[in-house]
Amino acid sequence: MFDGDIRNDRLVFSGAALIFLEEDDPSTFVPYHFAFDGTAFTQLPDTVSIAEFQEIHDVDFPISSGVDLESCVQPRPDTIATQDGISLIFPTLCRINSSVDGGASGIIGVILPVDNKSLELDGDAICRTEVAHWLTLDGFADPAVVLCAIVDQPYRQGSMSRFWMDVIFYRQHAGELYNMRADSRNFQRIN
């Protein structure tokens, strides 16, 4: 669950991702909180969405960002683009920790094309290519959890918003990335 917006080409989003063993057993939930403000990950802003999310699931986790702000890097320092040559605005990759003790460590990255460019491939395909690169970087090689925040498609006709944003959640197991999205897009319309 997350809120996102683009203000004057400045991407802003915050929210939480959740791992669970049993959907009906909140004691198995492991949350990962995050916030991004234009050029970098930040501490969580005052927001009601995470509190509402916790209320829906009858849980009470600490509400603070799990992003390790000191670990953040530009994942391709020689070029500000994806492997496929898509130019990006402030590509960023950081380590992220869960908000509860004992949760698996992970990484979180941002893919925002320049000039509001519409991407030709779907977000999952682009994220998988970029994640494969992220996993080759020192300090980012073996996360159990990977979050990829991507602005990947224009929104559909008749909407009040111009773009889709997705925070795609992966689990890594035995060298494979498993997409943790639901059957439908885990999207957020952004202006």
PDB file of C-alpha atoms in Angstrom:
ATOM      1  CA  MET A   1       0.000   0.000   0.000  1.00  0.00           C
ATOM      2  CA  PHE A   2       1.388   3.406  -0.925  1.00  0.00           C
ATOM      3  CA  ASP A   3       0.539   6.950  -1.953  1.00  0.00           C
ATOM      4  CA  GLY A   4       2.338   8.568  -4.873  1.00  0.00           C
ATOM      5  CA  ASP A   5       2.380  11.770  -6.868  1.00  0.00           C
ATOM      6  CA  ILE A   6       4.495  13.640  -9.395  1.00  0.00           C
ATOM      7  CA  ARG A   7       4.759  17.337  -8.676  1.00  0.00           C
ATOM      8  CA  ASN A   8       6.642  19.364 -11.315  1.00  0.00           C
ATOM      9  CA  ASP A   9       8.490  16.199 -12.431  1.00  0.00           C
ATOM     10  CA  ARG A  10       9.317  15.454  -8.776  1.00  0.00           C
ATOM     11  CA  LEU A  11       8.286  11.924  -7.741  1.00  0.00           C
ATOM     12  CA  VAL A  12       7.000  11.642  -4.175  1.00  0.00           C
ATOM     13  CA  PHE A  13       5.711   8.413  -2.629  1.00  0.00           C
ATOM     14  CA  SER A  14       5.460   6.654   0.702  1.00  0.00           C
ATOM     15  CA  GLY A  15       3.930   3.465   1.986  1.00  0.00           C
ATOM     16  CA  ALA A  16       4.497  -0.083   3.144  1.00  0.00           C
ATOM     17  CA  ALA A  17       4.922  -3.567   1.743  1.00  0.00           C
ATOM     18  CA  LEU A  18       4.015  -6.654   3.720  1.00  0.00           C
ATOM     19  CA  ILE A  19       5.207 -10.266   3.859  1.00  0.00           C
ATOM     20  CA  PHE A  20       3.037 -12.807   5.625  1.00  0.00           C
ATOM     21  CA  LEU A  21       2.912 -16.570   6.032  1.00  0.00           C
ATOM     22  CA  GLU A  22      -0.808 -16.645   6.848  1.00  0.00           C
ATOM     23  CA  GLU A  23      -3.115 -13.931   5.514  1.00  0.00           C
ATOM     24  CA  ASP A  24      -5.441 -14.350   8.496  1.00  0.00           C
ATOM     25  CA  ASP A  25      -2.664 -14.357  11.098  1.00  0.00           C
ATOM     26  CA  PRO A  26      -1.238 -10.864  11.730  1.00  0.00           C
ATOM     27  CA  SER A  27       1.472 -12.360  13.943  1.00  0.00           C
ATOM     28  CA  THR A  28       3.127 -13.613  10.717  1.00  0.00           C
ATOM     29  CA  PHE A  29       3.147 -10.139   9.082  1.00  0.00           C
ATOM     30  CA  VAL A  30       6.510  -8.468   8.407  1.00  0.00           C
ATOM     31  CA  PRO A  31       6.204  -4.833   7.175  1.00  0.00           C
ATOM     32  CA  TYR A  32       8.674  -2.742   5.178  1.00  0.00           C
ATOM     33  CA  HIS A  33       8.034   1.028   5.298  1.00  0.00           C
ATOM     34  CA  PHE A  34       9.496   3.493   2.792  1.00  0.00           C
ATOM     35  CA  ALA A  35       9.276   7.100   1.599  1.00  0.00           C
ATOM     36  CA  PHE A  36      10.840   8.906  -1.365  1.00  0.00           C
ATOM     37  CA  ASP A  37      10.858  12.650  -1.976  1.00  0.00           C
ATOM     38  CA  GLY A  38      12.077  13.812  -5.365  1.00  0.00           C
ATOM     39  CA  THR A  39      15.724  12.822  -5.292  1.00  0.00           C
ATOM     40  CA  ALA A  40      16.195  10.467  -2.359  1.00  0.00           C
ATOM     41  CA  PHE A  41      14.595   8.205   0.191  1.00  0.00           C
ATOM     42  CA  THR A  42      13.587  10.037   3.358  1.00  0.00           C
ATOM     43  CA  GLN A  43      12.000   9.455   6.720  1.00  0.00           C
ATOM     44  CA  LEU A  44       8.260   8.776   6.561  1.00  0.00           C
ATOM     45  CA  PRO A  45       6.031  11.828   6.270  1.00  0.00           C
ATOM     46  CA  ASP A  46       2.913  12.273   8.337  1.00  0.00           C
ATOM     47  CA  THR A  47       0.441  10.066   6.499  1.00  0.00           C
ATOM     48  CA  VAL A  48      -2.826   8.362   7.268  1.00  0.00           C
ATOM     49  CA  SER A  49      -2.501   5.578   4.683  1.00  0.00           C
ATOM     50  CA  ILE A  50      -0.174   3.386   6.756  1.00  0.00           C
ATOM     51  CA  ALA A  51      -2.263   3.859   9.893  1.00  0.00           C
ATOM     52  CA  GLU A  52      -5.394   2.975   7.907  1.00  0.00           C
ATOM     53  CA  PHE A  53      -3.635  -0.082   6.483  1.00  0.00           C
ATOM     54  CA  GLN A  54      -2.690  -1.261   9.966  1.00  0.00           C
ATOM     55  CA  GLU A  55      -6.225  -0.695  11.223  1.00  0.00           C
ATOM     56  CA  ILE A  56      -7.670  -2.780   8.379  1.00  0.00           C
ATOM     57  CA  HIS A  57      -5.403  -5.700   9.336  1.00  0.00           C
ATOM     58  CA  ASP A  58      -5.710  -5.129  13.091  1.00  0.00           C
ATOM     59  CA  VAL A  59      -1.947  -4.775  13.569  1.00  0.00           C
ATOM     60  CA  ASP A  60       0.200  -2.170  15.255  1.00  0.00           C
ATOM     61  CA  PHE A  61       3.721  -1.953  13.849  1.00  0.00           C
ATOM     62  CA  PRO A  62       6.256   0.782  14.468  1.00  0.00           C
ATOM     63  CA  ILE A  63       5.701   3.393  11.747  1.00  0.00           C
ATOM     64  CA  SER A  64       9.157   4.471  10.662  1.00  0.00           C
ATOM     65  CA  SER A  65      11.073   4.103   7.438  1.00  0.00           C
ATOM     66  CA  GLY A  66      13.076   0.905   7.123  1.00  0.00           C
ATOM     67  CA  VAL A  67      15.258   2.384   4.375  1.00  0.00           C
ATOM     68  CA  ASP A  68      18.916   2.540   5.377  1.00  0.00           C
ATOM     69  CA  LEU A  69      19.572   6.083   4.165  1.00  0.00           C
ATOM     70  CA  GLU A  70      23.349   5.699   4.577  1.00  0.00           C
ATOM     71  CA  SER A  71      23.434   2.758   2.149  1.00  0.00           C
ATOM     72  CA  CYS A  72      21.898   4.504  -0.878  1.00  0.00           C
ATOM     73  CA  VAL A  73      23.783   4.509  -4.194  1.00  0.00           C
ATOM     74  CA  GLN A  74      23.265   5.436  -7.826  1.00  0.00           C
ATOM     75  CA  PRO A  75      23.116   1.903  -9.300  1.00  0.00           C
ATOM     76  CA  ARG A  76      24.732   2.797 -12.639  1.00  0.00           C
ATOM     77  CA  PRO A  77      27.214   5.590 -11.856  1.00  0.00           C
ATOM     78  CA  ASP A  78      28.622   5.638 -15.402  1.00  0.00           C
ATOM     79  CA  THR A  79      25.216   6.323 -16.976  1.00  0.00           C
ATOM     80  CA  ILE A  80      21.889   7.524 -15.665  1.00  0.00           C
ATOM     81  CA  ALA A  81      19.894   4.967 -17.625  1.00  0.00           C
ATOM     82  CA  THR A  82      18.598   1.413 -17.471  1.00  0.00           C
ATOM     83  CA  GLN A  83      20.411  -1.441 -19.161  1.00  0.00           C
ATOM     84  CA  ASP A  84      18.109  -0.911 -22.152  1.00  0.00           C
ATOM     85  CA  GLY A  85      19.134   2.752 -22.410  1.00  0.00           C
ATOM     86  CA  ILE A  86      16.038   4.328 -20.851  1.00  0.00           C
ATOM     87  CA  SER A  87      17.194   7.640 -19.357  1.00  0.00           C
ATOM     88  CA  LEU A  88      16.196   8.021 -15.717  1.00  0.00           C
ATOM     89  CA  ILE A  89      15.729  10.792 -13.185  1.00  0.00           C
ATOM     90  CA  PHE A  90      17.674  10.169  -9.954  1.00  0.00           C
ATOM     91  CA  PRO A  91      17.964   6.356 -10.080  1.00  0.00           C
ATOM     92  CA  THR A  92      18.457   5.250  -6.499  1.00  0.00           C
ATOM     93  CA  LEU A  93      19.075   1.948  -4.722  1.00  0.00           C
ATOM     94  CA  CYS A  94      19.129   1.425  -0.942  1.00  0.00           C
ATOM     95  CA  ARG A  95      19.013  -1.352   1.610  1.00  0.00           C
ATOM     96  CA  ILE A  96      15.764  -1.698   3.557  1.00  0.00           C
ATOM     97  CA  ASN A  97      14.989  -3.394   6.877  1.00  0.00           C
ATOM     98  CA  SER A  98      11.689  -4.593   8.231  1.00  0.00           C
ATOM     99  CA  SER A  99       9.886  -2.643  10.924  1.00  0.00           C
ATOM    100  CA  VAL A 100       9.869  -5.666  13.237  1.00  0.00           C
ATOM    101  CA  ASP A 101      12.724  -7.680  14.710  1.00  0.00           C
ATOM    102  CA  GLY A 102      13.708 -10.786  12.799  1.00  0.00           C
ATOM    103  CA  GLY A 103      12.388  -9.697   9.410  1.00  0.00           C
ATOM    104  CA  ALA A 104      14.491 -10.452   6.343  1.00  0.00           C
ATOM    105  CA  SER A 105      16.671  -7.667   4.953  1.00  0.00           C
ATOM    106  CA  GLY A 106      16.065  -6.320   1.491  1.00  0.00           C
ATOM    107  CA  ILE A 107      16.728  -3.628  -1.096  1.00  0.00           C
ATOM    108  CA  ILE A 108      14.567  -0.931  -2.682  1.00  0.00           C
ATOM    109  CA  GLY A 109      15.182   0.950  -5.935  1.00  0.00           C
ATOM    110  CA  VAL A 110      13.485   3.660  -7.995  1.00  0.00           C
ATOM    111  CA  ILE A 111      13.002   3.754 -11.781  1.00  0.00           C
ATOM    112  CA  LEU A 112      11.601   7.070 -13.071  1.00  0.00           C
ATOM    113  CA  PRO A 113      12.030   7.772 -16.818  1.00  0.00           C
ATOM    114  CA  VAL A 114      12.956  11.307 -17.901  1.00  0.00           C
ATOM    115  CA  ASP A 115      10.531  13.525 -19.813  1.00  0.00           C
ATOM    116  CA  ASN A 116       7.518  11.476 -18.681  1.00  0.00           C
ATOM    117  CA  LYS A 117       8.533   8.823 -21.201  1.00  0.00           C
ATOM    118  CA  SER A 118       6.207   5.865 -21.601  1.00  0.00           C
ATOM    119  CA  LEU A 119       8.123   2.595 -21.235  1.00  0.00           C
ATOM    120  CA  GLU A 120       7.738  -0.024 -23.951  1.00  0.00           C
ATOM    121  CA  LEU A 121       8.119  -3.043 -21.691  1.00  0.00           C
ATOM    122  CA  ASP A 122       5.950  -3.681 -18.657  1.00  0.00           C
ATOM    123  CA  GLY A 123       7.207  -2.688 -15.227  1.00  0.00           C
ATOM    124  CA  ASP A 124       7.891  -6.246 -14.135  1.00  0.00           C
ATOM    125  CA  ALA A 125      10.193  -6.926 -17.109  1.00  0.00           C
ATOM    126  CA  ILE A 126      12.117  -3.676 -16.592  1.00  0.00           C
ATOM    127  CA  CYS A 127      12.394  -4.241 -12.844  1.00  0.00           C
ATOM    128  CA  ARG A 128      13.693  -7.783 -13.316  1.00  0.00           C
ATOM    129  CA  THR A 129      16.438  -6.538 -15.659  1.00  0.00           C
ATOM    130  CA  GLU A 130      17.421  -3.784 -13.241  1.00  0.00           C
ATOM    131  CA  VAL A 131      17.231  -6.065 -10.190  1.00  0.00           C
ATOM    132  CA  ALA A 132      19.617  -8.492 -11.904  1.00  0.00           C
ATOM    133  CA  HIS A 133      22.085  -5.593 -12.135  1.00  0.00           C
ATOM    134  CA  TRP A 134      21.397  -4.393  -8.570  1.00  0.00           C
ATOM    135  CA  LEU A 135      22.292  -7.843  -7.240  1.00  0.00           C
ATOM    136  CA  THR A 136      25.801  -7.531  -8.743  1.00  0.00           C
ATOM    137  CA  LEU A 137      26.623  -4.432  -6.656  1.00  0.00           C
ATOM    138  CA  ASP A 138      28.678  -4.616  -3.467  1.00  0.00           C
ATOM    139  CA  GLY A 139      26.410  -4.690  -0.431  1.00  0.00           C
ATOM    140  CA  PHE A 140      23.298  -5.553  -2.455  1.00  0.00           C
ATOM    141  CA  ALA A 141      24.077  -9.110  -3.544  1.00  0.00           C
ATOM    142  CA  ASP A 142      21.783 -11.349  -1.518  1.00  0.00           C
ATOM    143  CA  PRO A 143      18.582  -9.703  -0.278  1.00  0.00           C
ATOM    144  CA  ALA A 144      15.595 -11.849   0.625  1.00  0.00           C
ATOM    145  CA  VAL A 145      13.216  -9.018  -0.307  1.00  0.00           C
ATOM    146  CA  VAL A 146      13.395  -6.660  -3.303  1.00  0.00           C
ATOM    147  CA  LEU A 147      11.119  -3.660  -3.874  1.00  0.00           C
ATOM    148  CA  CYS A 148      11.165  -1.898  -7.241  1.00  0.00           C
ATOM    149  CA  ALA A 149       9.319   1.437  -7.447  1.00  0.00           C
ATOM    150  CA  ILE A 150       8.662   2.175 -11.115  1.00  0.00           C
ATOM    151  CA  VAL A 151       6.673   4.763 -13.058  1.00  0.00           C
ATOM    152  CA  ASP A 152       6.028   2.550 -16.024  1.00  0.00           C
ATOM    153  CA  GLN A 153       2.892   3.415 -18.006  1.00  0.00           C
ATOM    154  CA  PRO A 154       0.663   6.307 -18.923  1.00  0.00           C
ATOM    155  CA  TYR A 155      -2.672   6.042 -17.180  1.00  0.00           C
ATOM    156  CA  ARG A 156      -5.746   5.042 -19.148  1.00  0.00           C
ATOM    157  CA  GLN A 157      -7.992   7.436 -21.052  1.00  0.00           C
ATOM    158  CA  GLY A 158     -10.546   9.328 -18.994  1.00  0.00           C
ATOM    159  CA  SER A 159      -8.525   9.187 -15.804  1.00  0.00           C
ATOM    160  CA  MET A 160      -7.691  12.137 -13.610  1.00  0.00           C
ATOM    161  CA  SER A 161      -4.069  11.087 -13.569  1.00  0.00           C
ATOM    162  CA  ARG A 162      -1.425  10.781 -16.295  1.00  0.00           C
ATOM    163  CA  PHE A 163       0.768   7.898 -15.108  1.00  0.00           C
ATOM    164  CA  TRP A 164       0.785   4.568 -13.304  1.00  0.00           C
ATOM    165  CA  MET A 165       3.224   3.891 -10.532  1.00  0.00           C
ATOM    166  CA  ASP A 166       3.886   0.433  -9.178  1.00  0.00           C
ATOM    167  CA  VAL A 167       5.936  -0.765  -6.238  1.00  0.00           C
ATOM    168  CA  ILE A 168       6.632  -4.364  -7.277  1.00  0.00           C
ATOM    169  CA  PHE A 169       7.509  -6.686  -4.437  1.00  0.00           C
ATOM    170  CA  TYR A 170       9.768  -9.701  -4.992  1.00  0.00           C
ATOM    171  CA  ARG A 171      11.048 -12.502  -2.783  1.00  0.00           C
ATOM    172  CA  GLN A 172      14.363 -14.023  -3.699  1.00  0.00           C
ATOM    173  CA  HIS A 173      14.696 -17.749  -3.145  1.00  0.00           C
ATOM    174  CA  ALA A 174      17.371 -20.100  -4.484  1.00  0.00           C
ATOM    175  CA  GLY A 175      18.528 -17.506  -7.012  1.00  0.00           C
ATOM    176  CA  GLU A 176      15.017 -16.883  -8.386  1.00  0.00           C
ATOM    177  CA  LEU A 177      12.873 -13.750  -8.065  1.00  0.00           C
ATOM    178  CA  TYR A 178       9.234 -14.391  -7.239  1.00  0.00           C
ATOM    179  CA  ASN A 179       6.822 -11.551  -7.977  1.00  0.00           C
ATOM    180  CA  MET A 180       4.596 -10.922  -4.967  1.00  0.00           C
ATOM    181  CA  ARG A 181       1.973  -8.864  -6.790  1.00  0.00           C
ATOM    182  CA  ALA A 182      -1.671  -9.820  -6.628  1.00  0.00           C
ATOM    183  CA  ASP A 183      -3.548 -10.970  -9.745  1.00  0.00           C
ATOM    184  CA  SER A 184      -4.282  -7.380 -10.729  1.00  0.00           C
ATOM    185  CA  ARG A 185      -1.856  -4.459 -10.875  1.00  0.00           C
ATOM    186  CA  ASN A 186      -0.675  -3.206  -7.521  1.00  0.00           C
ATOM    187  CA  PHE A 187      -0.879   0.255  -9.010  1.00  0.00           C
ATOM    188  CA  GLN A 188      -1.213   3.778  -7.792  1.00  0.00           C
ATOM    189  CA  ARG A 189      -2.381   6.540 -10.126  1.00  0.00           C
ATOM    190  CA  ILE A 190      -0.097   9.534  -9.895  1.00  0.00           C
ATOM    191  CA  ASN A 191      -0.595  13.056 -11.229  1.00  0.00           C
TER     192      ASN A 191
END
